[in-house]
Coordinates of C-alpha atoms in Angstrom, one line a residue:
M25 CA -11.7 1.4 -4.0
S26 CA -9.8 -1.1 -6.1
E27 CA -12.0 -3.7 -7.8
I28 CA -9.6 -6.4 -6.7
S29 CA -10.5 -8.3 -3.7
H30 CA -7.7 -9.7 -1.6
D31 CA -8.3 -11.7 1.5
E32 CA -7.1 -9.7 4.5
T33 CA -7.8 -12.4 7.1
N34 CA -4.2 -13.7 7.2
L35 CA -2.6 -10.3 7.6
S36 CA -1.4 -8.7 10.8
S37 CA -3.3 -5.6 11.9
D38 CA -0.5 -3.3 10.6
Q39 CA -0.4 -5.2 7.3
A40 CA -4.2 -4.9 6.9
A41 CA -4.2 -1.2 7.8
V42 CA -1.4 -0.5 5.3
F43 CA -3.1 -2.6 2.5
R44 CA -6.3 -0.6 3.0
A45 CA -4.4 2.7 3.0
V46 CA -2.6 1.8 -0.3
S47 CA -6.0 0.9 -1.8
R48 CA -7.7 4.1 -0.6
L49 CA -4.8 6.3 -1.8
E50 CA -4.7 4.6 -5.2
S51 CA -8.4 5.4 -5.7
S52 CA -7.9 9.0 -4.5
A53 CA -7.7 12.1 -6.7
E54 CA -4.0 12.4 -5.7
G55 CA -3.2 8.9 -6.8
P56 CA -0.9 6.3 -5.3
G57 CA 1.1 7.3 -2.3
G58 CA 4.6 6.9 -1.1
L59 CA 5.7 5.8 2.4
G60 CA 4.8 9.1 4.1
R61 CA 1.3 9.2 2.7
V62 CA 0.6 5.5 3.2
A63 CA 1.8 5.8 6.9
A64 CA -0.5 8.9 7.5
E65 CA -3.5 7.1 5.8
A66 CA -2.9 3.9 7.8
G67 CA -2.4 5.8 11.1
L68 CA 1.0 4.2 11.7
D69 CA 4.5 5.6 12.0
E70 CA 6.8 5.2 9.1
A71 CA 8.9 2.3 10.7
R72 CA 5.8 0.2 11.2
T73 CA 4.5 1.1 7.7
R74 CA 7.8 0.2 6.1
A75 CA 7.8 -3.2 7.9
A76 CA 4.2 -3.9 6.7
L77 CA 5.1 -2.8 3.1
E78 CA 8.1 -5.1 3.1
A79 CA 5.8 -8.1 3.8
L80 CA 3.0 -6.8 1.4
T81 CA 5.4 -6.2 -1.5
G82 CA 7.6 -9.3 -0.8
P83 CA 6.3 -12.6 0.4
L84 CA 2.6 -11.7 0.4
G85 CA 2.7 -10.1 -3.1
L86 CA -0.3 -8.0 -2.4
V87 CA 1.2 -4.6 -3.1
A88 CA 3.5 -3.4 -6.0
V89 CA 6.3 -0.9 -5.8
V90 CA 6.0 1.6 -8.7
E91 CA 8.3 4.4 -9.8
N92 CA 6.9 7.8 -8.8
A93 CA 6.4 9.4 -12.1
N94 CA 4.8 12.5 -10.6
A95 CA 7.6 13.0 -8.0
T96 CA 5.1 14.4 -5.5
E97 CA 7.3 12.9 -2.8
P98 CA 10.7 11.2 -2.8
G99 CA 10.9 7.5 -3.4
P100 CA 8.5 5.0 -5.0
V101 CA 4.7 4.8 -4.6
Y102 CA 2.7 1.8 -3.8
R103 CA -0.3 0.2 -5.6
V104 CA -2.5 -2.8 -5.0
Q105 CA -1.0 -5.7 -7.0
T106 CA -3.2 -6.8 -9.8
L107 CA -4.1 -10.5 -10.0
R108 CA -3.3 -12.4 -13.1

């Protein structure tokens, strides 16, 4: 798991599930995941996952969008945002 501890108490259930999925995937052997992998890990459909990611990457600032250097799936991958 990520060593960063973010407070999940103010997140919706979808946002919390997606945040945990991003963290688990980032720590996995395959590395960070794109929309499809995050959705599967969170147990949500892609539309609900996309909506949660928009909040997590935007106003909440808990998740970062990163270019997919490995090109294992189309589009960006998602990582837990580091605290500065």
